Amino acid sequence: MAEIKVPFHRAAITNEEKQAVMDVLDSLWLTTGKYALEFERKFSESLGGQDIISLAVNSNTSGMILAMEACGVKEGKAVITTPYTFVSTATCARHLGADVYFADIEKDSYSIDPEKIEELLKKDAEQGHKVKAIVPVHIAGNLCNMKKINELAEKYSTPENKIYVIEDAAHAYPSRTKDGFAGTLGDIGVFSFYVTKTITTAEGGMVTTRNKDLAKRMTIMRMHGMDRTTWDRYTSPRASWEYDIVAPGYKFNLPDILAAIGCKQVERAELFFEERKERVRQYNEAFKDLDFIQLPPDQEGNAWHLYLMRIVSDKLKIDRTEFAKKLQERGIGISVHFIPLFHFTYWKELYKDFTAENYPVAEDHYSRTISLPLYPDMTKEQCDYVIEAIKEIGMENHA
């Protein structure tokens, strides 16, 4: 294994985050409390409004389960999402007993294709309206066509079966368009603060909505189906043991130790954004004239969580996997986002028609994509090293 010269990611942690954690430890209140409430408040403000309700959770996966459950996803129902995502986007629906319908992605982006969504909705309407939610995934920070997706949800909703839009915004903080921030454009948004994301709490996530009824349901289900939060039970005059269980809930809360890190990270989110964009400009300038590289989608407002470089297969004598290995041999940390879900045993066995042949765009993008290092603390010199390695490998293996 080559010595790592440029890691794939490194979290931007400073003494401020360290002190915030120490403050929580000194307070002796370690679980969900005032720091989680402060993190929720700051996150809502960063998305532009007091009408946005934010709920801190222990992962994006937990948040997605809460969101789907609140929207009525359950046995006998279904969600529509993309095969080009991390597995949890789809498995959350399966945890609730629902089916998953998959729509291929757009040819010029990694986003779910609205035309393919509509094909599924038409078929679903003919078969009895099982679909309860559309789950677009904002891959790498590029926003899906939310205007069209929202229109489709409204068009195919019925009085008996409303179709919700749940944004998987794990990659998309703080992506924005003229219509608003990612995570605020559908009925519910779900973010990730895993260690590699644009801001981190080590592990954690956030659910956002403007719908008070959905927020109330998710708040209850986040903590065992209890009608009082832990912070309220132990800080209000009312006895802590006086509570009711009103639903079979989960244990999805974010503890204050992690929320304290988030409070500091969200304050620097825009700075992190600008630093990532600087490295993106460096990559784009270096690669724009190379015929064996296709630049990633560059949508205005893209949060640039990832830099997805696509090789042009007919210009090279090696494939994506070999190209990636050669980068690793030079000590460069890389990844691939994502392995389409139809490559995994569970999904292949569940749905027999869920194959690469039926999702050709997702398969093509996957076969040519490499995720390059991109993070706020990445230096110009590190970026130069990655660029030179890519140029040398490309020219040595040019067709």
Short mmCIF file of C-alpha atoms in Angstrom, two decimals:
data_model
loop_
_atom_site.label_atom_id
_atom_site.label_comp_id
_atom_site.label_asym_id
_atom_site.label_seq_id
_atom_site.Cartn_x
_atom_site.Cartn_y
_atom_site.Cartn_z
CA MET A 1 0.00 0.00 0.00
CA ALA A 2 1.45 3.34 -1.05
CA GLU A 3 2.04 6.05 1.53
CA ILE A 4 -0.90 8.45 1.51
CA LYS A 5 0.36 11.78 0.17
CA VAL A 6 -3.07 13.34 -0.44
CA PRO A 7 -5.93 11.90 1.66
CA PHE A 8 -9.35 11.60 0.10
CA HIS A 9 -10.78 13.72 2.90
CA ARG A 10 -9.74 15.39 6.12
CA ALA A 11 -12.20 17.02 8.50
CA ALA A 12 -11.62 20.71 9.21
CA ILE A 13 -11.46 20.55 13.02
CA THR A 14 -10.03 23.41 15.06
CA ASN A 15 -9.58 24.29 18.73
CA GLU A 16 -13.08 25.79 18.63
CA GLU A 17 -14.65 22.37 18.09
CA LYS A 18 -12.39 20.85 20.74
CA GLN A 19 -13.35 23.51 23.28
CA ALA A 20 -17.03 23.09 22.45
CA VAL A 21 -16.79 19.37 23.23
CA MET A 22 -14.97 20.13 26.49
CA ASP A 23 -17.72 22.59 27.42
CA VAL A 24 -20.29 19.82 27.01
CA LEU A 25 -18.23 17.41 29.09
CA ASP A 26 -17.81 20.04 31.80
CA SER A 27 -21.57 20.64 31.84
CA LEU A 28 -22.14 16.92 32.66
CA TRP A 29 -25.16 16.93 30.31
CA LEU A 30 -23.94 14.70 27.51
CA THR A 31 -27.06 13.60 25.68
CA THR A 32 -29.52 15.68 23.63
CA GLY A 33 -30.00 19.08 25.27
CA LYS A 34 -29.28 22.76 24.83
CA TYR A 35 -26.46 22.29 22.33
CA ALA A 36 -28.66 20.21 20.05
CA LEU A 37 -31.34 22.89 20.27
CA GLU A 38 -28.75 25.55 19.43
CA PHE A 39 -27.47 23.52 16.49
CA GLU A 40 -31.02 23.19 15.16
CA ARG A 41 -31.56 26.95 15.51
CA LYS A 42 -28.32 27.84 13.74
CA PHE A 43 -28.98 25.36 10.96
CA SER A 44 -32.45 26.75 10.29
CA GLU A 45 -31.01 30.27 10.15
CA SER A 46 -28.32 29.18 7.71
CA LEU A 47 -31.04 27.96 5.35
CA GLY A 48 -32.64 31.34 5.33
CA GLY A 49 -35.65 31.46 7.57
CA GLN A 50 -37.40 31.03 10.86
CA ASP A 51 -40.19 29.11 9.12
CA ILE A 52 -37.77 26.20 8.59
CA ILE A 53 -37.93 23.62 11.36
CA SER A 54 -34.71 21.64 11.87
CA LEU A 55 -34.50 18.39 13.83
CA ALA A 56 -31.07 17.02 14.73
CA VAL A 57 -30.69 13.24 14.34
CA ASN A 58 -27.88 10.72 14.73
CA SER A 59 -27.53 10.06 10.97
CA ASN A 60 -28.96 10.86 7.58
CA THR A 61 -30.32 7.32 7.56
CA SER A 62 -32.26 7.94 10.77
CA GLY A 63 -33.56 11.19 9.35
CA MET A 64 -34.69 9.49 6.17
CA ILE A 65 -36.61 6.84 8.11
CA LEU A 66 -38.30 9.57 10.16
CA ALA A 67 -39.16 11.52 7.02
CA MET A 68 -40.58 8.54 5.16
CA GLU A 69 -42.58 7.33 8.16
CA ALA A 70 -44.08 10.78 8.66
CA CYS A 71 -45.11 10.84 4.99
CA GLY A 72 -46.93 7.52 5.25
CA VAL A 73 -44.34 5.21 3.72
CA LYS A 74 -45.18 1.72 5.00
CA GLU A 75 -46.04 -1.78 3.90
CA GLY A 76 -48.18 -1.70 0.76
CA LYS A 77 -46.72 1.66 -0.31
CA ALA A 78 -43.67 2.64 -2.37
CA VAL A 79 -41.09 5.35 -2.94
CA ILE A 80 -39.37 6.45 -6.13
CA THR A 81 -35.66 7.16 -6.02
CA THR A 82 -32.48 6.72 -8.06
CA PRO A 83 -30.18 3.69 -8.29
CA TYR A 84 -27.27 6.15 -8.26
CA THR A 85 -27.06 6.75 -4.52
CA PHE A 86 -25.74 5.32 -1.30
CA VAL A 87 -27.70 2.25 -0.29
CA SER A 88 -29.44 3.81 2.73
CA THR A 89 -31.61 6.07 0.56
CA ALA A 90 -33.48 2.99 -0.61
CA THR A 91 -33.09 0.66 2.36
CA CYS A 92 -34.89 3.16 4.60
CA ALA A 93 -38.06 2.45 2.64
CA ARG A 94 -37.49 -1.27 3.05
CA HIS A 95 -37.10 -0.87 6.82
CA LEU A 96 -40.66 0.50 6.75
CA GLY A 97 -41.91 -2.38 4.63
CA ALA A 98 -42.34 -0.37 1.42
CA ASP A 99 -41.26 -1.12 -2.13
CA VAL A 100 -38.76 0.96 -4.07
CA TYR A 101 -39.18 2.01 -7.71
CA PHE A 102 -36.02 3.21 -9.42
CA ALA A 103 -35.67 5.91 -12.08
CA ASP A 104 -32.48 6.27 -14.14
CA ILE A 105 -30.40 9.44 -14.02
CA GLU A 106 -30.03 12.24 -16.57
CA LYS A 107 -27.43 11.87 -19.31
CA ASP A 108 -25.79 15.23 -18.59
CA SER A 109 -25.78 14.94 -14.80
CA TYR A 110 -25.95 12.49 -11.90
CA SER A 111 -29.47 13.62 -10.97
CA ILE A 112 -32.61 11.51 -11.17
CA ASP A 113 -34.40 11.98 -14.49
CA PRO A 114 -37.88 13.57 -14.11
CA GLU A 115 -39.03 11.90 -17.33
CA LYS A 116 -38.24 8.50 -15.85
CA ILE A 117 -40.02 9.49 -12.63
CA GLU A 118 -43.15 10.31 -14.62
CA GLU A 119 -43.04 6.95 -16.40
CA LEU A 120 -43.10 5.26 -13.01
CA LEU A 121 -45.87 7.51 -11.71
CA LYS A 122 -48.06 6.80 -14.74
CA LYS A 123 -47.61 3.08 -14.24
CA ASP A 124 -48.27 3.42 -10.51
CA ALA A 125 -51.49 5.35 -11.13
CA GLU A 126 -52.72 2.55 -13.36
CA GLN A 127 -51.91 -0.02 -10.67
CA GLY A 128 -53.47 1.67 -7.64
CA HIS A 129 -51.36 4.57 -6.34
CA LYS A 130 -48.76 2.93 -4.11
CA VAL A 131 -46.19 5.74 -4.34
CA LYS A 132 -46.09 7.93 -1.21
CA ALA A 133 -42.81 9.76 -1.79
CA ILE A 134 -40.31 10.78 -4.44
CA VAL A 135 -36.76 10.91 -3.08
CA PRO A 136 -34.41 12.91 -5.34
CA VAL A 137 -30.73 12.71 -4.38
CA HIS A 138 -28.57 15.81 -4.83
CA ILE A 139 -25.41 13.95 -5.85
CA ALA A 140 -22.14 15.73 -5.01
CA GLY A 141 -24.05 18.94 -4.25
CA ASN A 142 -25.73 19.39 -7.64
CA LEU A 143 -29.45 19.94 -7.19
CA CYS A 144 -32.00 17.84 -9.01
CA ASN A 145 -34.75 19.47 -11.06
CA MET A 146 -36.88 20.23 -8.02
CA LYS A 147 -39.40 22.38 -9.87
CA LYS A 148 -40.31 19.53 -12.20
CA ILE A 149 -40.23 16.90 -9.44
CA ASN A 150 -42.57 18.94 -7.23
CA GLU A 151 -44.91 19.42 -10.18
CA LEU A 152 -44.97 15.67 -10.78
CA ALA A 153 -45.73 14.96 -7.12
CA GLU A 154 -48.65 17.36 -7.23
CA LYS A 155 -49.89 16.11 -10.62
CA TYR A 156 -50.05 12.47 -9.54
CA SER A 157 -51.32 13.01 -6.00
CA THR A 158 -54.94 12.15 -5.32
CA PRO A 159 -57.28 13.14 -2.47
CA GLU A 160 -56.67 9.69 -0.99
CA ASN A 161 -52.93 9.52 -1.66
CA LYS A 162 -50.71 12.59 -1.41
CA ILE A 163 -47.23 12.12 -2.85
CA TYR A 164 -44.50 13.86 -0.85
CA VAL A 165 -41.05 15.00 -1.99
CA ILE A 166 -38.21 14.09 0.38
CA GLU A 167 -34.85 15.55 -0.63
CA ASP A 168 -31.81 13.42 0.13
CA ALA A 169 -29.52 16.38 0.72
CA ALA A 170 -26.68 14.38 2.31
CA HIS A 171 -24.24 15.97 -0.18
CA ALA A 172 -25.94 19.30 -0.56
CA TYR A 173 -25.25 21.66 2.33
CA PRO A 174 -25.17 24.56 1.50
CA SER A 175 -26.28 24.12 -2.13
CA ARG A 176 -28.73 26.78 -3.25
CA THR A 177 -30.74 28.06 -6.20
CA LYS A 178 -32.78 31.21 -6.75
CA ASP A 179 -35.69 29.31 -5.20
CA GLY A 180 -33.85 28.49 -1.98
CA PHE A 181 -31.47 26.04 -0.36
CA ALA A 182 -31.32 22.30 -0.88
CA GLY A 183 -33.43 20.64 1.77
CA THR A 184 -36.04 23.41 1.70
CA LEU A 185 -37.41 22.85 -1.82
CA GLY A 186 -39.54 19.76 -1.17
CA ASP A 187 -41.71 18.69 1.75
CA ILE A 188 -38.75 17.44 3.81
CA GLY A 189 -34.97 17.63 3.46
CA VAL A 190 -32.49 15.24 5.05
CA PHE A 191 -28.81 16.12 5.54
CA SER A 192 -25.73 14.16 6.62
CA PHE A 193 -22.91 15.29 8.91
CA TYR A 194 -20.82 12.15 8.51
CA VAL A 195 -17.10 12.85 8.78
CA THR A 196 -16.57 13.29 5.02
CA LYS A 197 -19.47 15.69 4.46
CA THR A 198 -19.33 19.46 3.90
CA ILE A 199 -19.72 20.01 7.64
CA THR A 200 -19.39 17.27 10.23
CA THR A 201 -20.49 16.22 13.68
CA ALA A 202 -18.48 12.96 13.24
CA GLU A 203 -21.80 11.13 12.88
CA GLY A 204 -25.15 12.83 12.60
CA GLY A 205 -27.73 14.46 10.40
CA MET A 206 -30.56 16.98 10.22
CA VAL A 207 -34.14 16.87 9.00
CA THR A 208 -35.74 20.09 7.75
CA THR A 209 -39.32 20.99 6.92
CA ARG A 210 -41.78 23.85 6.89
CA ASN A 211 -44.68 21.51 7.61
CA LYS A 212 -45.52 21.67 11.33
CA ASP A 213 -47.53 18.45 11.27
CA LEU A 214 -44.66 16.52 9.72
CA ALA A 215 -42.23 18.11 12.19
CA LYS A 216 -44.43 17.13 15.14
CA ARG A 217 -44.60 13.52 14.00
CA MET A 218 -40.85 13.29 13.41
CA THR A 219 -40.10 14.89 16.79
CA ILE A 220 -42.20 12.26 18.56
CA MET A 221 -40.82 9.36 16.54
CA ARG A 222 -37.22 10.56 16.97
CA MET A 223 -37.30 9.65 20.68
CA HIS A 224 -39.22 6.44 21.37
CA GLY A 225 -42.62 7.88 20.46
CA MET A 226 -42.50 9.93 23.66
CA ASP A 227 -44.59 13.08 24.00
CA ARG A 228 -41.80 14.95 25.84
CA THR A 229 -38.14 15.49 24.98
CA THR A 230 -35.39 14.42 27.38
CA TRP A 231 -34.31 18.03 27.84
CA ASP A 232 -37.83 19.05 28.81
CA ARG A 233 -38.27 16.11 31.16
CA TYR A 234 -35.19 16.98 33.19
CA THR A 235 -35.22 20.78 33.07
CA SER A 236 -38.90 21.73 33.48
CA PRO A 237 -40.77 21.84 36.81
CA ARG A 238 -42.96 18.97 35.67
CA ALA A 239 -41.79 15.58 36.95
CA SER A 240 -39.43 13.77 34.58
CA TRP A 241 -41.37 10.50 34.76
CA GLU A 242 -44.60 12.09 33.62
CA TYR A 243 -44.76 11.26 29.94
CA ASP A 244 -46.76 9.23 27.48
CA ILE A 245 -45.74 6.90 24.64
CA VAL A 246 -48.02 7.75 21.74
CA ALA A 247 -46.33 5.76 18.94
CA PRO A 248 -43.72 2.99 18.49
CA GLY A 249 -40.82 5.37 17.95
CA TYR A 250 -37.08 5.10 17.45
CA LYS A 251 -33.87 6.25 19.18
CA PHE A 252 -32.59 8.72 16.60
CA ASN A 253 -31.58 11.77 18.67
CA LEU A 254 -28.23 13.60 18.32
CA PRO A 255 -26.26 13.94 21.61
CA ASP A 256 -24.91 17.30 22.72
CA ILE A 257 -21.27 16.23 22.36
CA LEU A 258 -21.77 15.88 18.61
CA ALA A 259 -24.16 18.83 18.33
CA ALA A 260 -21.52 21.09 19.90
CA ILE A 261 -19.15 20.24 17.02
CA GLY A 262 -21.97 21.02 14.58
CA CYS A 263 -22.58 24.43 16.17
CA LYS A 264 -19.02 25.44 15.33
CA GLN A 265 -18.99 23.81 11.91
CA VAL A 266 -22.17 25.51 10.71
CA GLU A 267 -20.64 28.89 11.55
CA ARG A 268 -17.83 28.18 9.06
CA ALA A 269 -19.92 26.44 6.39
CA GLU A 270 -19.65 29.30 3.90
CA LEU A 271 -15.89 29.55 4.43
CA PHE A 272 -15.57 25.81 3.80
CA PHE A 273 -17.69 26.29 0.66
CA GLU A 274 -15.38 28.96 -0.72
CA GLU A 275 -12.29 26.88 0.01
CA ARG A 276 -13.72 23.86 -1.82
CA LYS A 277 -14.65 26.06 -4.79
CA GLU A 278 -11.05 27.25 -5.04
CA ARG A 279 -9.81 23.69 -5.43
CA VAL A 280 -12.59 23.00 -7.95
CA ARG A 281 -11.43 25.98 -10.03
CA GLN A 282 -7.91 24.57 -9.91
CA TYR A 283 -9.08 21.14 -11.10
CA ASN A 284 -11.31 22.54 -13.84
CA GLU A 285 -8.62 24.82 -15.23
CA ALA A 286 -6.13 21.95 -15.36
CA PHE A 287 -8.51 19.42 -16.94
CA LYS A 288 -10.51 21.56 -19.39
CA ASP A 289 -8.30 20.81 -22.41
CA LEU A 290 -7.65 17.11 -21.68
CA ASP A 291 -9.58 14.94 -24.13
CA PHE A 292 -9.61 11.93 -21.77
CA ILE A 293 -11.46 13.74 -18.96
CA GLN A 294 -15.05 14.95 -18.79
CA LEU A 295 -15.53 17.70 -16.23
CA PRO A 296 -18.24 17.23 -13.58
CA PRO A 297 -21.56 19.06 -13.75
CA ASP A 298 -21.02 22.67 -12.68
CA GLN A 299 -24.45 23.87 -11.65
CA GLU A 300 -24.68 27.33 -10.12
CA GLY A 301 -25.06 26.99 -6.36
CA ASN A 302 -23.45 23.54 -6.24
CA ALA A 303 -22.05 22.91 -2.73
CA TRP A 304 -19.17 20.90 -4.24
CA HIS A 305 -19.20 18.11 -1.72
CA LEU A 306 -17.43 15.90 -4.28
CA TYR A 307 -15.43 16.38 -7.44
CA LEU A 308 -16.68 13.65 -9.80
CA MET A 309 -14.18 13.27 -12.63
CA ARG A 310 -15.31 11.10 -15.53
CA ILE A 311 -12.80 9.50 -17.87
CA VAL A 312 -13.58 9.36 -21.59
CA SER A 313 -13.27 5.64 -22.19
CA ASP A 314 -12.47 5.67 -25.91
CA LYS A 315 -9.53 8.01 -25.31
CA LEU A 316 -7.76 5.62 -22.93
CA LYS A 317 -6.30 2.12 -23.05
CA ILE A 318 -7.26 1.51 -19.42
CA ASP A 319 -10.63 1.56 -17.71
CA ARG A 320 -11.82 3.54 -14.69
CA THR A 321 -10.80 0.87 -12.18
CA GLU A 322 -7.24 0.68 -13.48
CA PHE A 323 -6.99 4.47 -13.61
CA ALA A 324 -8.14 4.65 -9.99
CA LYS A 325 -5.61 2.03 -8.91
CA LYS A 326 -2.79 3.99 -10.54
CA LEU A 327 -3.83 7.07 -8.56
CA GLN A 328 -3.81 5.05 -5.35
CA GLU A 329 -0.34 3.73 -6.18
CA ARG A 330 0.82 7.34 -6.14
CA GLY A 331 -0.56 7.88 -2.65
CA ILE A 332 -3.74 9.68 -3.69
CA GLY A 333 -6.91 8.89 -1.78
CA ILE A 334 -9.83 8.42 -4.16
CA SER A 335 -13.30 6.93 -4.06
CA VAL A 336 -16.16 6.08 -6.40
CA HIS A 337 -19.61 7.65 -5.93
CA PHE A 338 -21.66 5.58 -6.36
CA ILE A 339 -21.91 1.90 -7.09
CA PRO A 340 -25.45 1.74 -8.51
CA LEU A 341 -27.69 -0.33 -6.28
CA PHE A 342 -28.42 -2.89 -8.98
CA HIS A 343 -24.87 -4.21 -8.48
CA PHE A 344 -25.66 -5.35 -4.93
CA THR A 345 -26.88 -8.85 -4.08
CA TYR A 346 -29.81 -7.79 -1.92
CA TRP A 347 -31.36 -5.59 -4.61
CA LYS A 348 -30.65 -8.01 -7.45
CA GLU A 349 -32.44 -10.77 -5.57
CA LEU A 350 -35.34 -8.52 -4.55
CA TYR A 351 -36.16 -7.10 -8.00
CA LYS A 352 -35.32 -9.34 -10.95
CA ASP A 353 -35.58 -6.54 -13.53
CA PHE A 354 -33.27 -4.27 -11.54
CA THR A 355 -30.24 -4.64 -13.82
CA ALA A 356 -27.58 -2.50 -15.45
CA GLU A 357 -29.23 -3.03 -18.83
CA ASN A 358 -32.39 -1.30 -17.62
CA TYR A 359 -30.49 1.68 -16.16
CA PRO A 360 -27.87 2.41 -18.84
CA VAL A 361 -27.08 6.00 -17.86
CA ALA A 362 -26.37 5.13 -14.23
CA GLU A 363 -24.18 2.24 -15.35
CA ASP A 364 -22.26 4.40 -17.82
CA HIS A 365 -21.59 7.16 -15.28
CA TYR A 366 -20.49 4.64 -12.66
CA SER A 367 -18.11 2.88 -15.04
CA ARG A 368 -16.26 6.13 -15.79
CA THR A 369 -16.34 8.11 -12.53
CA ILE A 370 -13.60 8.73 -9.95
CA SER A 371 -14.12 10.97 -6.91
CA LEU A 372 -11.01 13.08 -6.35
CA PRO A 373 -9.80 14.59 -3.05
CA LEU A 374 -11.71 17.76 -2.18
CA TYR A 375 -11.90 19.36 1.27
CA PRO A 376 -11.43 22.80 2.86
CA ASP A 377 -7.90 22.22 4.18
CA MET A 378 -6.62 20.81 0.90
CA THR A 379 -3.65 22.89 -0.21
CA LYS A 380 -2.84 24.16 -3.68
CA GLU A 381 0.26 21.94 -3.63
CA GLN A 382 -1.77 18.84 -2.83
CA CYS A 383 -4.18 19.68 -5.64
CA ASP A 384 -1.23 20.19 -8.02
CA TYR A 385 0.07 16.74 -7.10
CA VAL A 386 -3.27 15.12 -7.94
CA ILE A 387 -3.48 17.04 -11.22
CA GLU A 388 0.01 16.05 -12.34
CA ALA A 389 -0.66 12.41 -11.50
CA ILE A 390 -3.85 12.43 -13.57
CA LYS A 391 -2.14 14.08 -16.52
CA GLU A 392 0.76 11.60 -16.43
CA ILE A 393 -1.47 8.52 -16.12
CA GLY A 394 -3.71 9.80 -18.90
CA MET A 395 -0.90 10.54 -21.30
CA GLU A 396 0.93 7.27 -20.52
CA ASN A 397 -2.26 5.32 -21.29
CA HIS A 398 -3.75 7.44 -24.06
CA ALA A 399 -5.43 5.47 -26.82
#
